[in-house]
mmCIF file of C-alpha atoms and ligand atoms in Angstrom:
data_model
loop_
_atom_site.group_PDB
_atom_site.id
_atom_site.type_symbol
_atom_site.label_atom_id
_atom_site.label_comp_id
_atom_site.label_asym_id
_atom_site.label_seq_id
_atom_site.Cartn_x
_atom_site.Cartn_y
_atom_site.Cartn_z
ATOM 1 C CA MET I 1 -6.172 -39.661 -111.344
ATOM 2 C CA THR I 2 -6.265 -40.308 -114.768
ATOM 3 C CA ALA I 3 -2.491 -41.396 -115.709
ATOM 4 C CA GLY I 4 -1.097 -38.218 -117.492
ATOM 5 C CA ARG I 5 2.906 -39.014 -118.224
ATOM 6 C CA SER I 6 3.819 -35.536 -115.903
ATOM 7 C CA ALA I 7 1.585 -36.389 -113.114
ATOM 8 C CA ARG I 8 2.963 -37.810 -110.052
ATOM 9 C CA HIS I 9 1.569 -41.263 -109.575
ATOM 10 C CA ILE I 10 1.033 -41.788 -105.632
ATOM 11 C CA PRO I 11 2.610 -45.233 -104.351
ATOM 12 C CA ARG I 12 -0.023 -47.795 -103.301
ATOM 13 C CA ARG I 13 1.387 -49.688 -100.355
ATOM 14 C CA ARG I 14 -0.939 -52.622 -101.249
ATOM 15 C CA PHE I 15 0.450 -53.015 -104.837
ATOM 16 C CA GLY I 16 3.848 -53.796 -102.540
ATOM 17 C CA GLN I 17 4.827 -50.380 -104.834
ATOM 18 C CA ASN I 18 8.509 -49.252 -104.110
ATOM 19 C CA PHE I 19 10.418 -48.111 -107.441
ATOM 20 C CA LEU I 20 14.067 -48.329 -108.200
ATOM 21 C CA VAL I 21 15.115 -45.066 -109.196
ATOM 22 C CA ASP I 22 19.427 -45.899 -108.506
ATOM 23 C CA HIS I 23 20.747 -46.032 -111.976
ATOM 24 C CA GLY I 24 23.872 -48.668 -110.505
ATOM 25 C CA THR I 25 20.951 -51.411 -109.408
ATOM 26 C CA ILE I 26 18.793 -50.938 -111.986
ATOM 27 C CA ALA I 27 22.107 -51.153 -114.634
ATOM 28 C CA ALA I 28 22.956 -54.580 -112.550
ATOM 29 C CA ILE I 29 20.157 -55.724 -112.783
ATOM 30 C CA VAL I 30 19.371 -55.823 -116.502
ATOM 31 C CA ALA I 31 22.944 -56.614 -116.771
ATOM 32 C CA ALA I 32 22.449 -59.743 -114.980
ATOM 33 C CA ILE I 33 19.381 -60.628 -117.185
ATOM 34 C CA ALA I 34 21.541 -60.059 -119.968
ATOM 35 C CA PRO I 35 18.682 -59.802 -122.435
ATOM 36 C CA GLN I 36 18.988 -61.109 -126.108
ATOM 37 C CA ARG I 37 16.539 -59.536 -128.811
ATOM 38 C CA GLY I 38 14.546 -62.419 -129.383
ATOM 39 C CA ASP I 39 13.966 -63.287 -126.110
ATOM 40 C CA ASN I 40 10.548 -64.317 -124.370
ATOM 41 C CA LEU I 41 10.402 -62.368 -121.590
ATOM 42 C CA VAL I 42 7.902 -61.182 -119.094
ATOM 43 C CA GLU I 43 8.388 -58.439 -116.815
ATOM 44 C CA ILE I 44 5.817 -58.820 -113.448
ATOM 45 C CA GLY I 45 5.272 -55.606 -112.251
ATOM 46 C CA PRO I 46 6.961 -53.047 -114.515
ATOM 47 C CA GLY I 47 5.748 -49.336 -112.276
ATOM 48 C CA LEU I 48 6.837 -46.920 -113.737
ATOM 49 C CA GLY I 49 9.268 -48.533 -116.221
ATOM 50 C CA ALA I 50 12.376 -48.151 -114.278
ATOM 51 C CA LEU I 51 13.472 -51.886 -115.665
ATOM 52 C CA THR I 52 10.675 -51.921 -118.559
ATOM 53 C CA ALA I 53 12.659 -49.100 -120.412
ATOM 54 C CA PRO I 54 16.200 -50.937 -120.281
ATOM 55 C CA LEU I 55 14.891 -54.286 -121.192
ATOM 56 C CA LEU I 56 12.667 -53.092 -124.153
ATOM 57 C CA ALA I 57 15.832 -51.017 -125.334
ATOM 58 C CA ARG I 58 17.450 -54.798 -125.756
ATOM 59 C CA LEU I 59 14.425 -56.797 -126.928
ATOM 60 C CA ASN I 60 12.059 -56.764 -129.492
ATOM 61 C CA ARG I 61 9.103 -57.328 -127.667
ATOM 62 C CA LEU I 62 8.731 -57.260 -123.826
ATOM 63 C CA GLN I 63 5.405 -58.939 -121.997
ATOM 64 C CA VAL I 64 4.698 -57.100 -118.829
ATOM 65 C CA ILE I 65 2.098 -57.837 -116.062
ATOM 66 C CA GLU I 66 0.776 -54.910 -113.815
ATOM 67 C CA ILE I 67 -2.593 -54.588 -111.683
ATOM 68 C CA ASP I 68 -2.482 -50.971 -111.105
ATOM 69 C CA ARG I 69 -4.597 -49.328 -113.615
ATOM 70 C CA ASP I 70 -3.372 -45.843 -113.101
ATOM 71 C CA LEU I 71 -0.214 -47.784 -113.985
ATOM 72 C CA ILE I 72 -1.528 -49.656 -117.000
ATOM 73 C CA ALA I 73 -2.516 -46.230 -118.166
ATOM 74 C CA ARG I 74 0.480 -44.553 -118.297
ATOM 75 C CA LEU I 75 2.663 -47.331 -119.759
ATOM 76 C CA ARG I 76 0.086 -47.701 -122.785
ATOM 77 C CA ALA I 77 0.610 -43.897 -123.250
ATOM 78 C CA GLN I 78 4.274 -44.242 -123.151
ATOM 79 C CA TYR I 79 5.214 -47.351 -125.433
ATOM 80 C CA PRO I 80 3.630 -48.830 -128.695
ATOM 81 C CA ALA I 81 1.026 -51.596 -128.155
ATOM 82 C CA ASP I 82 3.336 -54.340 -130.377
ATOM 83 C CA ARG I 83 6.848 -53.780 -128.770
ATOM 84 C CA LEU I 84 5.439 -53.726 -124.550
ATOM 85 C CA VAL I 85 2.436 -56.075 -124.554
ATOM 86 C CA ILE I 86 0.551 -55.063 -121.021
ATOM 87 C CA HIS I 87 -1.409 -58.186 -119.611
ATOM 88 C CA ALA I 88 -4.039 -56.287 -117.320
ATOM 89 C CA GLY I 89 -4.274 -58.033 -113.817
ATOM 90 C CA ASP I 90 -3.207 -60.049 -110.971
ATOM 91 C CA VAL I 91 -0.105 -61.987 -111.429
ATOM 92 C CA LEU I 92 -0.946 -64.595 -108.970
ATOM 93 C CA GLU I 93 -3.874 -65.524 -111.124
ATOM 94 C CA PHE I 94 -1.949 -65.065 -114.283
ATOM 95 C CA ASP I 95 -1.529 -68.522 -117.025
ATOM 96 C CA PHE I 96 2.482 -68.643 -117.795
ATOM 97 C CA ALA I 97 1.744 -71.232 -119.984
ATOM 98 C CA LYS I 98 -0.308 -69.298 -121.975
ATOM 99 C CA LEU I 99 3.321 -67.208 -123.065
ATOM 100 C CA GLY I 100 4.868 -69.969 -124.307
ATOM 101 C CA ASP I 101 8.299 -71.702 -124.073
ATOM 102 C CA ASN I 102 11.866 -70.705 -122.768
ATOM 103 C CA LEU I 103 9.868 -67.918 -121.042
ATOM 104 C CA ARG I 104 12.432 -65.465 -119.132
ATOM 105 C CA VAL I 105 10.607 -64.002 -116.135
ATOM 106 C CA ALA I 106 12.268 -60.838 -114.653
ATOM 107 C CA GLY I 107 10.535 -57.694 -112.211
ATOM 108 C CA ASN I 108 11.451 -55.780 -109.082
ATOM 109 C CA LEU I 109 8.240 -58.052 -107.295
ATOM 110 C CA PRO I 110 5.547 -56.319 -104.997
ATOM 111 C CA TYR I 111 6.992 -58.239 -101.386
ATOM 112 C CA ASN I 112 3.899 -58.756 -100.128
ATOM 113 C CA ILE I 113 2.781 -61.218 -102.612
ATOM 114 C CA SER I 114 6.362 -62.832 -102.966
ATOM 115 C CA THR I 115 5.513 -66.437 -101.232
ATOM 116 C CA PRO I 116 2.921 -67.451 -103.180
ATOM 117 C CA LEU I 117 4.040 -66.254 -106.253
ATOM 118 C CA LEU I 118 7.259 -68.368 -105.974
ATOM 119 C CA PHE I 119 5.520 -71.057 -105.369
ATOM 120 C CA ARG I 120 3.505 -70.355 -108.715
ATOM 121 C CA PHE I 121 6.721 -70.057 -110.687
ATOM 122 C CA ALA I 122 7.480 -73.437 -109.203
ATOM 123 C CA GLU I 123 4.002 -74.688 -110.620
ATOM 124 C CA PHE I 124 5.069 -73.438 -114.756
ATOM 125 C CA ALA I 125 8.914 -74.515 -113.753
ATOM 126 C CA GLY I 126 8.322 -76.386 -116.942
ATOM 127 C CA HIS I 127 7.503 -73.283 -119.437
ATOM 128 C CA ILE I 128 10.264 -70.916 -117.687
ATOM 129 C CA ARG I 129 13.957 -70.966 -118.707
ATOM 130 C CA ASP I 130 15.217 -68.251 -116.023
ATOM 131 C CA VAL I 131 13.655 -65.789 -113.264
ATOM 132 C CA HIS I 132 15.553 -62.470 -112.028
ATOM 133 C CA VAL I 133 13.901 -60.908 -109.337
ATOM 134 C CA MET I 134 14.188 -58.493 -106.540
ATOM 135 C CA LEU I 135 12.705 -59.770 -103.486
ATOM 136 C CA GLN I 136 13.460 -59.106 -99.235
ATOM 137 C CA ARG I 137 16.292 -59.823 -98.146
ATOM 138 C CA GLU I 138 15.350 -62.343 -95.652
ATOM 139 C CA VAL I 139 13.451 -64.498 -98.270
ATOM 140 C CA VAL I 140 16.586 -64.850 -100.475
ATOM 141 C CA GLU I 141 17.689 -65.960 -97.318
ATOM 142 C CA ARG I 142 15.841 -68.248 -97.135
ATOM 143 C CA MET I 143 15.457 -69.351 -100.104
ATOM 144 C CA ILE I 144 18.983 -70.470 -100.548
ATOM 145 C CA ALA I 145 19.298 -71.900 -97.270
ATOM 146 C CA THR I 146 21.052 -75.137 -96.739
ATOM 147 C CA PRO I 147 19.775 -78.157 -94.038
ATOM 148 C CA GLY I 148 21.119 -76.979 -90.508
ATOM 149 C CA ASP I 149 20.757 -73.445 -91.425
ATOM 150 C CA SER I 150 18.490 -71.246 -89.156
ATOM 151 C CA GLU I 151 16.128 -69.770 -92.347
ATOM 152 C CA PHE I 152 15.874 -73.682 -93.704
ATOM 153 C CA SER I 153 12.474 -73.949 -94.219
ATOM 154 C CA ARG I 154 9.305 -75.006 -95.863
ATOM 155 C CA LEU I 155 10.171 -72.276 -99.054
ATOM 156 C CA SER I 156 14.026 -73.689 -99.182
ATOM 157 C CA VAL I 157 13.063 -77.279 -99.788
ATOM 158 C CA MET I 158 10.061 -76.693 -102.204
ATOM 159 C CA LEU I 159 11.982 -74.025 -104.284
ATOM 160 C CA GLN I 160 15.143 -76.351 -104.320
ATOM 161 C CA TYR I 161 13.095 -79.316 -105.239
ATOM 162 C CA ARG I 162 12.699 -77.578 -108.615
ATOM 163 C CA PHE I 163 15.389 -74.871 -109.161
ATOM 164 C CA ASP I 164 18.812 -74.028 -108.558
ATOM 165 C CA MET I 165 18.909 -70.546 -107.292
ATOM 166 C CA GLU I 166 21.892 -67.625 -106.450
ATOM 167 C CA LYS I 167 21.772 -64.691 -104.556
ATOM 168 C CA LEU I 168 23.178 -62.028 -107.379
ATOM 169 C CA ILE I 169 22.778 -58.691 -106.231
ATOM 170 C CA ASP I 170 22.144 -57.055 -102.502
ATOM 171 C CA VAL I 171 20.403 -53.899 -103.154
ATOM 172 C CA PRO I 172 20.056 -51.147 -99.932
ATOM 173 C CA ALA I 173 16.624 -49.773 -99.084
ATOM 174 C CA GLU I 174 17.750 -46.294 -100.804
ATOM 175 C CA ALA I 175 17.612 -47.604 -104.101
ATOM 176 C CA PHE I 176 13.450 -47.389 -104.234
ATOM 177 C CA ASP I 177 11.232 -44.489 -104.145
ATOM 178 C CA PRO I 178 9.411 -44.939 -101.268
ATOM 179 C CA ALA I 179 12.246 -46.897 -99.214
ATOM 180 C CA PRO I 180 11.002 -50.246 -98.171
ATOM 181 C CA LYS I 181 11.816 -51.037 -94.309
ATOM 182 C CA VAL I 182 13.488 -54.411 -95.561
ATOM 183 C CA GLU I 183 16.980 -54.548 -97.309
ATOM 184 C CA SER I 184 16.394 -56.088 -100.702
ATOM 185 C CA ALA I 185 18.244 -58.446 -102.724
ATOM 186 C CA VAL I 186 17.903 -60.090 -106.613
ATOM 187 C CA VAL I 187 18.133 -64.137 -107.051
ATOM 188 C CA ARG I 188 18.141 -66.186 -110.052
ATOM 189 C CA LEU I 189 16.238 -69.343 -110.242
ATOM 190 C CA THR I 190 17.062 -71.781 -112.829
ATOM 191 C CA PRO I 191 14.749 -74.593 -113.520
ATOM 192 C CA LEU I 192 16.433 -78.080 -112.870
ATOM 193 C CA ALA I 193 15.924 -80.135 -115.726
ATOM 194 C CA PRO I 194 15.810 -83.061 -114.983
ATOM 195 C CA LEU I 195 15.128 -82.910 -111.627
ATOM 196 C CA PRO I 196 17.881 -84.220 -109.336
ATOM 197 C CA HIS I 197 15.101 -86.085 -106.789
ATOM 198 C CA PRO I 198 12.372 -86.128 -108.162
ATOM 199 C CA ALA I 199 9.123 -87.832 -106.217
ATOM 200 C CA ARG I 200 6.778 -89.774 -107.108
ATOM 201 C CA ASP I 201 4.093 -87.796 -106.138
ATOM 202 C CA GLU I 202 4.346 -84.254 -105.646
ATOM 203 C CA ALA I 203 1.334 -83.530 -103.785
ATOM 204 C CA VAL I 204 2.460 -85.793 -101.126
ATOM 205 C CA PHE I 205 5.976 -84.952 -101.230
ATOM 206 C CA SER I 206 4.457 -80.926 -100.788
ATOM 207 C CA SER I 207 2.023 -82.251 -97.778
ATOM 208 C CA VAL I 208 5.139 -84.041 -96.512
ATOM 209 C CA VAL I 209 7.284 -80.947 -96.429
ATOM 210 C CA ALA I 210 4.118 -78.296 -95.027
ATOM 211 C CA ARG I 211 3.557 -80.888 -92.475
ATOM 212 C CA ALA I 212 7.217 -81.301 -91.258
ATOM 213 C CA PHE I 213 7.568 -77.649 -90.985
ATOM 214 C CA ALA I 214 4.024 -76.815 -89.609
ATOM 215 C CA GLN I 215 5.963 -76.890 -85.883
ATOM 216 C CA ARG I 216 9.505 -76.781 -87.196
ATOM 217 C CA ARG I 217 10.535 -77.453 -83.607
ATOM 218 C CA LYS I 218 9.196 -80.665 -82.921
ATOM 219 C CA THR I 219 10.965 -83.645 -84.493
ATOM 220 C CA LEU I 220 9.925 -85.503 -87.715
ATOM 221 C CA ARG I 221 8.288 -88.557 -84.932
ATOM 222 C CA ASN I 222 5.836 -85.666 -83.893
ATOM 223 C CA THR I 223 4.961 -84.185 -87.378
ATOM 224 C CA LEU I 224 4.369 -87.039 -89.120
ATOM 225 C CA LYS I 225 2.797 -89.138 -86.463
ATOM 226 C CA GLY I 226 0.375 -91.183 -88.383
ATOM 227 C CA VAL I 227 2.244 -90.300 -91.244
ATOM 228 C CA MET I 228 5.762 -92.399 -90.755
ATOM 229 C CA ALA I 229 6.257 -94.816 -88.130
ATOM 230 C CA ASP I 230 9.901 -95.216 -86.364
ATOM 231 C CA ARG I 231 10.339 -98.769 -87.838
ATOM 232 C CA GLU I 232 9.997 -97.107 -91.553
ATOM 233 C CA PHE I 233 12.155 -93.574 -90.899
ATOM 234 C CA ALA I 234 14.705 -96.636 -89.771
ATOM 235 C CA GLN I 235 14.493 -98.177 -93.348
ATOM 236 C CA LEU I 236 15.135 -95.085 -94.930
ATOM 237 C CA GLY I 237 18.091 -94.406 -92.305
ATOM 238 C CA ILE I 238 17.034 -90.890 -91.578
ATOM 239 C CA ASN I 239 16.692 -89.989 -87.527
ATOM 240 C CA PRO I 240 13.015 -89.776 -86.321
ATOM 241 C CA GLY I 241 14.179 -87.142 -83.258
ATOM 242 C CA ALA I 242 15.337 -85.050 -86.041
ATOM 243 C CA ARG I 243 13.938 -81.830 -86.840
ATOM 244 C CA ALA I 244 12.782 -80.914 -90.633
ATOM 245 C CA GLN I 245 15.411 -77.978 -90.495
ATOM 246 C CA GLU I 246 18.207 -80.930 -90.716
ATOM 247 C CA LEU I 247 16.820 -82.648 -93.324
ATOM 248 C CA SER I 248 17.747 -82.558 -96.933
ATOM 249 C CA VAL I 249 15.409 -81.721 -100.406
ATOM 250 C CA ALA I 250 16.476 -85.741 -101.142
ATOM 251 C CA ASP I 251 15.794 -87.315 -97.747
ATOM 252 C CA PHE I 252 11.880 -85.755 -97.244
ATOM 253 C CA VAL I 253 11.739 -87.185 -101.598
ATOM 254 C CA ARG I 254 12.649 -90.714 -99.702
ATOM 255 C CA ILE I 255 9.496 -89.505 -96.704
ATOM 256 C CA ALA I 256 7.379 -88.821 -99.493
ATOM 257 C CA ASP I 257 8.221 -91.524 -101.533
ATOM 258 C CA ALA I 258 7.807 -94.491 -98.636
ATOM 259 C CA VAL I 259 4.353 -92.454 -97.894
ATOM 260 C CA ALA I 260 3.397 -92.719 -101.608
ATOM 261 C CA VAL I 261 4.277 -96.714 -101.837
ATOM 262 C CA SER I 262 2.367 -97.211 -99.113
ATOM 263 C CA ALA I 263 -0.862 -95.202 -99.325
HETATM 264 N N1 SAM W 301 8.958 -52.733 -111.942
HETATM 265 C C1 SAM W 301 9.015 -51.042 -110.587
HETATM 266 C C2 SAM W 301 10.301 -50.518 -110.607
HETATM 267 O O1 SAM W 301 10.875 -51.580 -110.241
HETATM 268 O O2 SAM W 301 10.192 -49.712 -110.134
HETATM 269 C C3 SAM W 301 7.783 -51.412 -109.537
HETATM 270 C C4 SAM W 301 8.418 -52.440 -108.745
HETATM 271 S S1 SAM W 301 6.951 -52.354 -107.487
HETATM 272 C C5 SAM W 301 8.037 -53.112 -105.880
HETATM 273 C C6 SAM W 301 6.096 -53.853 -107.624
HETATM 274 C C7 SAM W 301 5.199 -53.512 -108.831
HETATM 275 O O3 SAM W 301 4.051 -54.846 -109.047
HETATM 276 C C8 SAM W 301 4.108 -52.507 -108.400
HETATM 277 O O4 SAM W 301 4.207 -51.933 -110.220
HETATM 278 C C9 SAM W 301 2.770 -52.921 -108.449
HETATM 279 O O5 SAM W 301 2.167 -51.954 -109.002
HETATM 280 C C10 SAM W 301 2.805 -54.442 -109.002
HETATM 281 N N2 SAM W 301 2.043 -55.369 -108.788
HETATM 282 C C11 SAM W 301 1.591 -55.402 -107.586
HETATM 283 N N3 SAM W 301 0.907 -56.267 -106.918
HETATM 284 C C12 SAM W 301 0.359 -56.969 -108.362
HETATM 285 C C13 SAM W 301 -0.507 -58.332 -108.676
HETATM 286 N N4 SAM W 301 -0.904 -58.830 -107.250
HETATM 287 N N5 SAM W 301 -0.105 -58.317 -109.904
HETATM 288 C C14 SAM W 301 0.819 -57.698 -111.147
HETATM 289 N N6 SAM W 301 0.854 -56.804 -110.655
HETATM 290 C C15 SAM W 301 1.411 -56.417 -109.156
#
């Protein structure tokens, strides 16, 4: 369908299109972002512009990344190109580094790609000032879970390694059209600088965490078999009979550093 501004857009499930329609929620998100005129802000998935319009009203210029060609055509027709800079394509392949530094990222994200997208933010954390995103509430709970919580997971460790995170707003399904089957929440991620527990080798850290959580019911002795011996766990003061879920980010960094040194 050619996108006339007046024609109704049929939401595409494959692009996770649940459009925000609740004015109170939209205002609360914009207030949490608190955009300042000269901010270097990029919105992921502007869609029909629920957040784009109020953000742009407070900014000199806004960049957006959108995959849906019909929505891109609408946005092009609606906003001048020097104020709304549209990057057409898949955000999972987008090089955030090309947008420069001190980048502010915002969006009501397509939930079907939220985990890889969060890992992508971690990859570009050095360019980012902050991130404000709407996600499935369950994902936000996992992001901010602490050791010992049932939701504490690989996602918690990998994001907490790099970001300070705060849940800001709970959003009910009725705030969207169409309403998603899940509840949502807005979370803020702020890159930690300097990192409180920097790993010697981040690839080793990432693989240790992935391995430990791959079979979350098993003990570290089992999941890290061949990587760490009981004697080495004892040297670090970590119980090999514990499960991944019980360890802190700092514990994982200590294990990864010991593995990196002995490699
Ligand atoms: N911001 C709008 C709102 O709040 O009403 C739309 C949010 S909707 C949940 C997600 C948006 O992300 C849609 O516009 C969708 O087309 C876009 N999108 C989905 N997958 C994408 C991808 N891989 N790259 C870029 N944009 C994507």
